[in-house]
Coordinates of C-alpha atoms in Angstrom, one line a residue:
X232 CA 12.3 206.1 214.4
X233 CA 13.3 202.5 213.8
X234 CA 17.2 201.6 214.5
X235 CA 20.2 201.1 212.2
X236 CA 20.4 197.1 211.5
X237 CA 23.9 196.1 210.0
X238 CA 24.5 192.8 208.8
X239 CA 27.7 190.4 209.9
X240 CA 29.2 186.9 209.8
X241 CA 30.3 185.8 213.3
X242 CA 31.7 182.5 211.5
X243 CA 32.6 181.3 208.1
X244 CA 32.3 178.1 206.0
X245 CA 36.4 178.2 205.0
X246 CA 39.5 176.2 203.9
X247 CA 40.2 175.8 207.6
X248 CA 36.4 174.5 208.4
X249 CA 33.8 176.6 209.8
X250 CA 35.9 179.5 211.5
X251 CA 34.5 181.3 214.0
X252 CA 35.3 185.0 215.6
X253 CA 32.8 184.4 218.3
X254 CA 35.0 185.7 220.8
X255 CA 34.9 189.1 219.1
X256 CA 30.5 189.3 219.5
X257 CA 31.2 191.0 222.7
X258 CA 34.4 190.5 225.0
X259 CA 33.3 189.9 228.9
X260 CA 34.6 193.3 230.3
X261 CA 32.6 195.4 227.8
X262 CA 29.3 192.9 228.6
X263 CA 26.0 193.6 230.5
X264 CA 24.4 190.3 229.6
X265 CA 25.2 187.7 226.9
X266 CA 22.5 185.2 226.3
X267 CA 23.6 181.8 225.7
X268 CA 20.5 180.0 223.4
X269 CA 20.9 176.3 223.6
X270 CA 18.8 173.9 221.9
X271 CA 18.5 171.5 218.7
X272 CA 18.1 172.7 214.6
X273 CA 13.9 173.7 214.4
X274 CA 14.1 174.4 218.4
X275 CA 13.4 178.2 217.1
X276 CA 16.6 179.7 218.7
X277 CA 17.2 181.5 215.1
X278 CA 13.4 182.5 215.4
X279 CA 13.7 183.8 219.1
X280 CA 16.7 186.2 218.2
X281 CA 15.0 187.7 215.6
X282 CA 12.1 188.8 217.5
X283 CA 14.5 189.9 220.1
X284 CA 16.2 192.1 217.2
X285 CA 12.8 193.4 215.7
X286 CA 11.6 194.4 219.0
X287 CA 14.4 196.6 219.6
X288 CA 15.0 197.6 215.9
X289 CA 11.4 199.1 216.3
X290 CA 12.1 201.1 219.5
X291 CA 14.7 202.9 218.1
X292 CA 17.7 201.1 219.5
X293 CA 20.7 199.7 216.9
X294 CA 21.1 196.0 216.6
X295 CA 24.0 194.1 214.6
X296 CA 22.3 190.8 213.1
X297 CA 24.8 187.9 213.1
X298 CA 23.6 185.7 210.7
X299 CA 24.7 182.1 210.0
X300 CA 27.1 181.3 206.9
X301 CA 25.7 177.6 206.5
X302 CA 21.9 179.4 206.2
X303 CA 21.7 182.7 205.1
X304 CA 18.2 183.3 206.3
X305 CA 19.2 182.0 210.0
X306 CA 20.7 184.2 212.4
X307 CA 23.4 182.9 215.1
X308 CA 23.0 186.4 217.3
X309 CA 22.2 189.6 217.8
X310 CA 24.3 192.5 219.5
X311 CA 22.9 195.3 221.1
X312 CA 26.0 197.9 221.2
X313 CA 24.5 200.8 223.1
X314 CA 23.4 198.1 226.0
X315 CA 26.3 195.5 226.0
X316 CA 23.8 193.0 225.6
X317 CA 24.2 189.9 223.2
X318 CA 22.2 187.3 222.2
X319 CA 24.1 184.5 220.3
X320 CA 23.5 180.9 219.3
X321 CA 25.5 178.1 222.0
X322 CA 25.3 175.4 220.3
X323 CA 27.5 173.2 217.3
X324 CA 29.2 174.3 215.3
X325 CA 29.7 177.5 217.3
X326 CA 29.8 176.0 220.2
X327 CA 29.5 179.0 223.1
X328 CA 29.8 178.3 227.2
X329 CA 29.3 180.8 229.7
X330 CA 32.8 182.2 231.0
X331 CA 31.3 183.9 233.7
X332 CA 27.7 182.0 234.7
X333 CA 25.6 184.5 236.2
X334 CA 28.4 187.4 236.6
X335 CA 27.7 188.3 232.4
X336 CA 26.3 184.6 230.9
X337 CA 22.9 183.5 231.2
X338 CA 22.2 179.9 230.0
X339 CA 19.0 179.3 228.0
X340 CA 18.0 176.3 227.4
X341 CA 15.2 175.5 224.7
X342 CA 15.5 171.9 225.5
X343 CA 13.1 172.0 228.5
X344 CA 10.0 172.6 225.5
X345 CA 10.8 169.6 223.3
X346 CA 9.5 166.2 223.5
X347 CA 12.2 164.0 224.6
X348 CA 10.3 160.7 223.6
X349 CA 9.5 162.2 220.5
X350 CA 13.1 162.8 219.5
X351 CA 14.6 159.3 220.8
X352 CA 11.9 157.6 218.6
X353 CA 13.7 159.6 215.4
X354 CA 16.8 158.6 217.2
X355 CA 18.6 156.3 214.0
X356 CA 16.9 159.3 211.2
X357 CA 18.7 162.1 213.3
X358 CA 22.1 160.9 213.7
X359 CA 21.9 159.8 209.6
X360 CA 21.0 163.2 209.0
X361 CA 23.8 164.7 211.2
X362 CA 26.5 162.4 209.4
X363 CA 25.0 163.4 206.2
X364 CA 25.5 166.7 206.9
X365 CA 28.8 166.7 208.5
X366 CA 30.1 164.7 205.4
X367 CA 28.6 167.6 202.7
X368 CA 30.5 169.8 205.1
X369 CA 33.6 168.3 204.7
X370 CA 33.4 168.4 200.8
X371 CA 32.2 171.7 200.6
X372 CA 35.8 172.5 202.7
X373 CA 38.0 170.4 201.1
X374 CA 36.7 172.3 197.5
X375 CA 37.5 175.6 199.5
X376 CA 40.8 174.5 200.1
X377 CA 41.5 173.9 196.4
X378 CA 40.1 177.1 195.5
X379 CA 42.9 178.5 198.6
X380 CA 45.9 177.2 197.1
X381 CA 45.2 179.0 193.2
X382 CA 44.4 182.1 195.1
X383 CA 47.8 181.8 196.6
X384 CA 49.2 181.4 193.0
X385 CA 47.7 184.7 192.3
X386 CA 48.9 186.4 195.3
X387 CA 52.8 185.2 194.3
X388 CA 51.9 186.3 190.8
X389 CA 49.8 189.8 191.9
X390 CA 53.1 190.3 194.0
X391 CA 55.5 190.5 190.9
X392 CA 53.0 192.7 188.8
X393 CA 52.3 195.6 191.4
X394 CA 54.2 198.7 192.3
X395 CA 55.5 198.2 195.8
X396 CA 56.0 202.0 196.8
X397 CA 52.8 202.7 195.2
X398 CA 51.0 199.8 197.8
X399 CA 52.9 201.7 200.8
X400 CA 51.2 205.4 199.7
X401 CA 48.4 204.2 199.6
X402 CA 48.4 202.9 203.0
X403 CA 49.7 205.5 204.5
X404 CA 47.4 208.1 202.7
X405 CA 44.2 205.4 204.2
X406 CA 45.5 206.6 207.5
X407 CA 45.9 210.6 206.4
X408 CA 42.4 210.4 205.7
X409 CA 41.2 208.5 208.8
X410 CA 43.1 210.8 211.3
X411 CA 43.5 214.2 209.6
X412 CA 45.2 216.2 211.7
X413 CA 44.6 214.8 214.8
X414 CA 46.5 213.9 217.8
X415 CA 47.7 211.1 219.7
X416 CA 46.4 210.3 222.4
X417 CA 48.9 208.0 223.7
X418 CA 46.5 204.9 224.4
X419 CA 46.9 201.9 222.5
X420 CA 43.0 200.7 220.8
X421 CA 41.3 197.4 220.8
X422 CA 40.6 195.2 217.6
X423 CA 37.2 193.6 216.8
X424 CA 37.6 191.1 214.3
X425 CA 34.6 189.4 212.1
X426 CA 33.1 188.6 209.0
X427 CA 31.0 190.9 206.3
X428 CA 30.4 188.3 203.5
X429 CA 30.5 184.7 203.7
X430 CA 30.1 181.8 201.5
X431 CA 26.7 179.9 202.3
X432 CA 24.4 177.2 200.1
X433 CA 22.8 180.5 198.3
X434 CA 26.3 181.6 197.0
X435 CA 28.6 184.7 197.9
X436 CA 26.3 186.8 200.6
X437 CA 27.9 189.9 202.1
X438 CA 26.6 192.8 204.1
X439 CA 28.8 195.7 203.2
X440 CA 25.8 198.2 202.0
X441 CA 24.1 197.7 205.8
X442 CA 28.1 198.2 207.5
X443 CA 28.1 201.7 205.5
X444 CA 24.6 203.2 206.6
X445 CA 25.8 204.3 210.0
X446 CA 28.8 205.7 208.4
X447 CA 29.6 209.4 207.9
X448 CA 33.0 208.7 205.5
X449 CA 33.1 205.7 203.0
X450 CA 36.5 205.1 201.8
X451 CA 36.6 202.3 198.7
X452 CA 40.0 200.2 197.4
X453 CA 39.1 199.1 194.3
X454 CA 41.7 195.9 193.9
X455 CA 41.7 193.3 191.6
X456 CA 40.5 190.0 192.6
X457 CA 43.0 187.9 194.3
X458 CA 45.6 190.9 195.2
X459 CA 46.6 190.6 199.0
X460 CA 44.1 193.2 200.6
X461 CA 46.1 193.0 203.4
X462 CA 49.2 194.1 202.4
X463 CA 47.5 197.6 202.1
X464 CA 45.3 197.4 205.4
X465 CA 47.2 195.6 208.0
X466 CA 49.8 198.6 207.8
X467 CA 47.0 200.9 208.2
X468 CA 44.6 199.1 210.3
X469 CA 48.2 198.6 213.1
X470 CA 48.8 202.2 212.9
X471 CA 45.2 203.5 213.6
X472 CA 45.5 200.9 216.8
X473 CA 48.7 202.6 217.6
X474 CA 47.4 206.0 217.3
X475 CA 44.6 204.6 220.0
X476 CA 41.6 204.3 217.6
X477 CA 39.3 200.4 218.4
X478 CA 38.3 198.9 215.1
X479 CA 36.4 196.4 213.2
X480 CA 38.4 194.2 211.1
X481 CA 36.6 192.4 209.0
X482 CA 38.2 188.8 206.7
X483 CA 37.9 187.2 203.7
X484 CA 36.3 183.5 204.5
X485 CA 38.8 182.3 201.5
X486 CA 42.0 183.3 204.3
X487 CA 40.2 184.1 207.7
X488 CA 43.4 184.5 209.0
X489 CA 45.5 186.6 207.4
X490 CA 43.2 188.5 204.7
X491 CA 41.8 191.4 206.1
X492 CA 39.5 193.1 203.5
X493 CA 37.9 196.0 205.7
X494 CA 38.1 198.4 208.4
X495 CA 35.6 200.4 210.5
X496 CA 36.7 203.2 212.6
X497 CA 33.8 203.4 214.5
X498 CA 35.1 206.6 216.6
X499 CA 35.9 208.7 213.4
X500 CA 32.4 207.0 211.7
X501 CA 34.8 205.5 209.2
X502 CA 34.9 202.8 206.8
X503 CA 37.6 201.5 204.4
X504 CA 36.3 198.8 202.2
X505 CA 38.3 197.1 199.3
X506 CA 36.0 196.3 196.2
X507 CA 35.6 193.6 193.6
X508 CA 33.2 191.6 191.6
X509 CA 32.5 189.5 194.3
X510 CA 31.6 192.9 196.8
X511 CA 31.2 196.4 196.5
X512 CA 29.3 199.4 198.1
X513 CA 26.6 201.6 196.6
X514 CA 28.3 204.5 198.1
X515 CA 32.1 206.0 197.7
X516 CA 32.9 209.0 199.1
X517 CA 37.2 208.6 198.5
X518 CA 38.1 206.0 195.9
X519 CA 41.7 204.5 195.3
X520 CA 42.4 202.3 192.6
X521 CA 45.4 199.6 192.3
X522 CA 46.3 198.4 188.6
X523 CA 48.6 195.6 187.6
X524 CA 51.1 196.1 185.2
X525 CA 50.4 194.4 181.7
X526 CA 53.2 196.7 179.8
X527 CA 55.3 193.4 178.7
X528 CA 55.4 190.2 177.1
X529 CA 56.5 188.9 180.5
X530 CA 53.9 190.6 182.3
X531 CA 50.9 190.1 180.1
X532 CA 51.8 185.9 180.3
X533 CA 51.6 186.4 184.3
X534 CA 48.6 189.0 183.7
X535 CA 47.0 185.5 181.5
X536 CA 47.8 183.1 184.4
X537 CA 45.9 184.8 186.7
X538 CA 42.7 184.9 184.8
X539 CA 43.1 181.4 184.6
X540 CA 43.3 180.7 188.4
X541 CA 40.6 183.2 189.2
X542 CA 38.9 180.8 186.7
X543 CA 39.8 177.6 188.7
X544 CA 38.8 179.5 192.2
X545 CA 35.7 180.7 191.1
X546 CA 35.0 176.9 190.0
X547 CA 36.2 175.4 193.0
X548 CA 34.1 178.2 195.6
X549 CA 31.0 177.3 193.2
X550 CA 31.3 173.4 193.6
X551 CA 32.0 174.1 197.9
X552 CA 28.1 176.5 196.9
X553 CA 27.0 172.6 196.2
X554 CA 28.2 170.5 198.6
X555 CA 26.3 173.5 201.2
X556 CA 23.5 173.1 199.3
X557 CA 23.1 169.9 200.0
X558 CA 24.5 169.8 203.7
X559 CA 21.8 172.2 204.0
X560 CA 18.9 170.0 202.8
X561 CA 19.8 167.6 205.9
X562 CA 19.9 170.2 207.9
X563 CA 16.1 171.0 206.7
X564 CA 15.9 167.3 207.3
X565 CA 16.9 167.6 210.6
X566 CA 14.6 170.4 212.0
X567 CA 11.9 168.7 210.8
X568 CA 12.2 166.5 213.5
X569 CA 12.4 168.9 215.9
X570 CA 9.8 171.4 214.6
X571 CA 7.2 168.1 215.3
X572 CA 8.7 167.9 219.1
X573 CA 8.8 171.4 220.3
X574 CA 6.5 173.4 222.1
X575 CA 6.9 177.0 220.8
X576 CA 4.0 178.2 223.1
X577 CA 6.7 177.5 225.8
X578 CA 9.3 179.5 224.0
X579 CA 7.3 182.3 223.8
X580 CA 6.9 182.8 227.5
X581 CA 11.6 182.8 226.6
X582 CA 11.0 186.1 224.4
X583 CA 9.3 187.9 227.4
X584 CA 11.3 187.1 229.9
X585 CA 14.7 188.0 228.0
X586 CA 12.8 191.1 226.3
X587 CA 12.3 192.3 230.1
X588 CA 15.8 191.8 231.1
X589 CA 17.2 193.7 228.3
X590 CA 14.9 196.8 229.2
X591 CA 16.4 196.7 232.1
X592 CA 19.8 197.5 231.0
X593 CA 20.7 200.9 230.7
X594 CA 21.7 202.0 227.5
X595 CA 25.6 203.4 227.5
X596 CA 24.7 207.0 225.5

């Protein structure tokens, strides 16, 4: 029976740049093996990965897909979770080193099958295609930005219009339903923090249906757009640490600090996901529902406001769509160069080798 594939964002295209949790894939104590791709845009690292995936998808083994937030059809790693094997993308933006070379990290390097001469004669077309891109880039975050600062209109606004003791029962029924009746353990748990959605050249991606299909419990916050997620999770998410439970956080890419819009509780096969418009799940087993007040004149103005700044947001996220849209036709550009210098005979001789390393790797259940 094939494995369970769930879909995440490592990184995110965000106000603050592209933001990445790569440091999260898989910490060094919990690693067998992380595999460290290097090579240029075409060199077939994205294409390499997913083999690797398929190949154990197909024998029955779980794989989280990492996929890239600048091209949704790219991946930037795979994790196997039952080996402590990871497979992940080393080079720009994400940049990833080895931390311990040989110990955990592997280095591989797709640059040994491209044609150096090749490249250097494209030399003046590849570095106008990398400004190019890197200018788009900036755009597309400077329009995310914009659309940051009326989402933090909203949040002042969504602050005066909800029911403050009704925010804190909720929270602290989010952990009731987690833990039921159990008891503490006295160990403190471990934090994983990541992406689900992500905003990427094809619009608003997000991989929330794929997160709940190994789940046994699906808990669903229905909150209006623009409400502070966090106010209700970071309560509850700090007390199931407490109570010793590890979990997946998982952000918003409009706040990747400080928005956290979901929780896994892997151990209790557990997920509490807020929905909106912008991402929901096909599948609620507990729902909870936050409303804002529109029982005033006062209130109803405010209520009017925020439709209005969702308005501008939505504007502003659509134009940052653009400006990845077209960073991503350089990128195209920019493989196109490579795809002509690489030899991908070469690199499948790569997907054996690592294939055969991973087998060896005992599973952990």
């Amino acid at each position: 029976m094939k494995g369970d594939q769930r879909n995440i964002y490592p990184g995110g295209n965000t106000p603050r740049g592209f933001y990445s949790y790569y440091n999260y894939i898989l910490p060094q104590r919990k690693a067998e093996k992380i595999y460290c791709i290097k090579g240029g845009p075409g060199s077939g690292k994205s294409t390499l990965m997913k083999k690797t995936g398929e190949y154990f998808l197909e024998k029955g083994e779980d794989v989280d897909y990492l996929w890239c937030s600048s091209d949704p059809d790219s991946l930037d790693g795979i994790l196997l979770p039952d080996r402590g094997v990871a497979v992940i993308d080393g080079t720009a933006p994400h940049v990833t080193d080895p931390v311990n070379p040989g110990a955990v990290d592997k280095i591989i390097n797709l640059g040994m099958f491209w044609d150096e001469e090749k490249l250097r004669n494209s030399r003046n077309e590849i570095i106008a295609c990398s400004e190019r891109m890197t200018i788009m880039f900036s755009f597309a975050y400077n329009y995310l930005e914009i659309a940051s600062m009326h989402y933090s209109f909203i949040e002042k606004l969504m602050d005066e219009l909800t029911d403050e003791e009704m925010i804190i029962r909720i929270s602290e029924e989010l952990c009731r339903q987690v833990r039921s009746g159990k008891e503490k353990d006295g160990r403190i748990g471990s934090v994983k923090k990541m992406f689900a959605s992500a905003i990427t050249p094809r619009g608003l991606k997000n991989g929330l249906n794929s997160l709940c299909g190994t789940l046994e419990k699906i808990i669903t916050l229905e909150l209006p757009v623009g409400f502070r997620s966090e106010k209700i999770l970071r309560p509850a998410a700090d007390k199931l640490v407490r109570e010793g439970c590890n979990i997946e956080e998982y952000y918003c890419p409009v706040d990747p600090l400080n928005k956290l819009e979901h929780i896994i509780i892997p151990s209790e096969k557990t997920g509490i996901f807020t929905c909106n418009k912008y991402h929901y799940t096909d599948r609620s087993d507990e729902l909870f529902s936050l409303k804002i007040a529109e029982d005033s004149a006062d209130n109803n103005m405010k209520y009017c406001i925020i439709q209005e700044q969702q308005a501008e947001a939505e504007n502003n996220i659509m134009k940052a769509v653009e400006m990845l849209k077209y960073a991503k036709r350089e990128h195209d550009n920019l493989e196109k160069y490579y795809i002509d210098a690489m030899d991908f005979e070469g690199i499948e001789s790569v997907f054996s080798r690592i294939v055969y390393e991973i087998e060896e790797v005992k599973h952990r259940k």
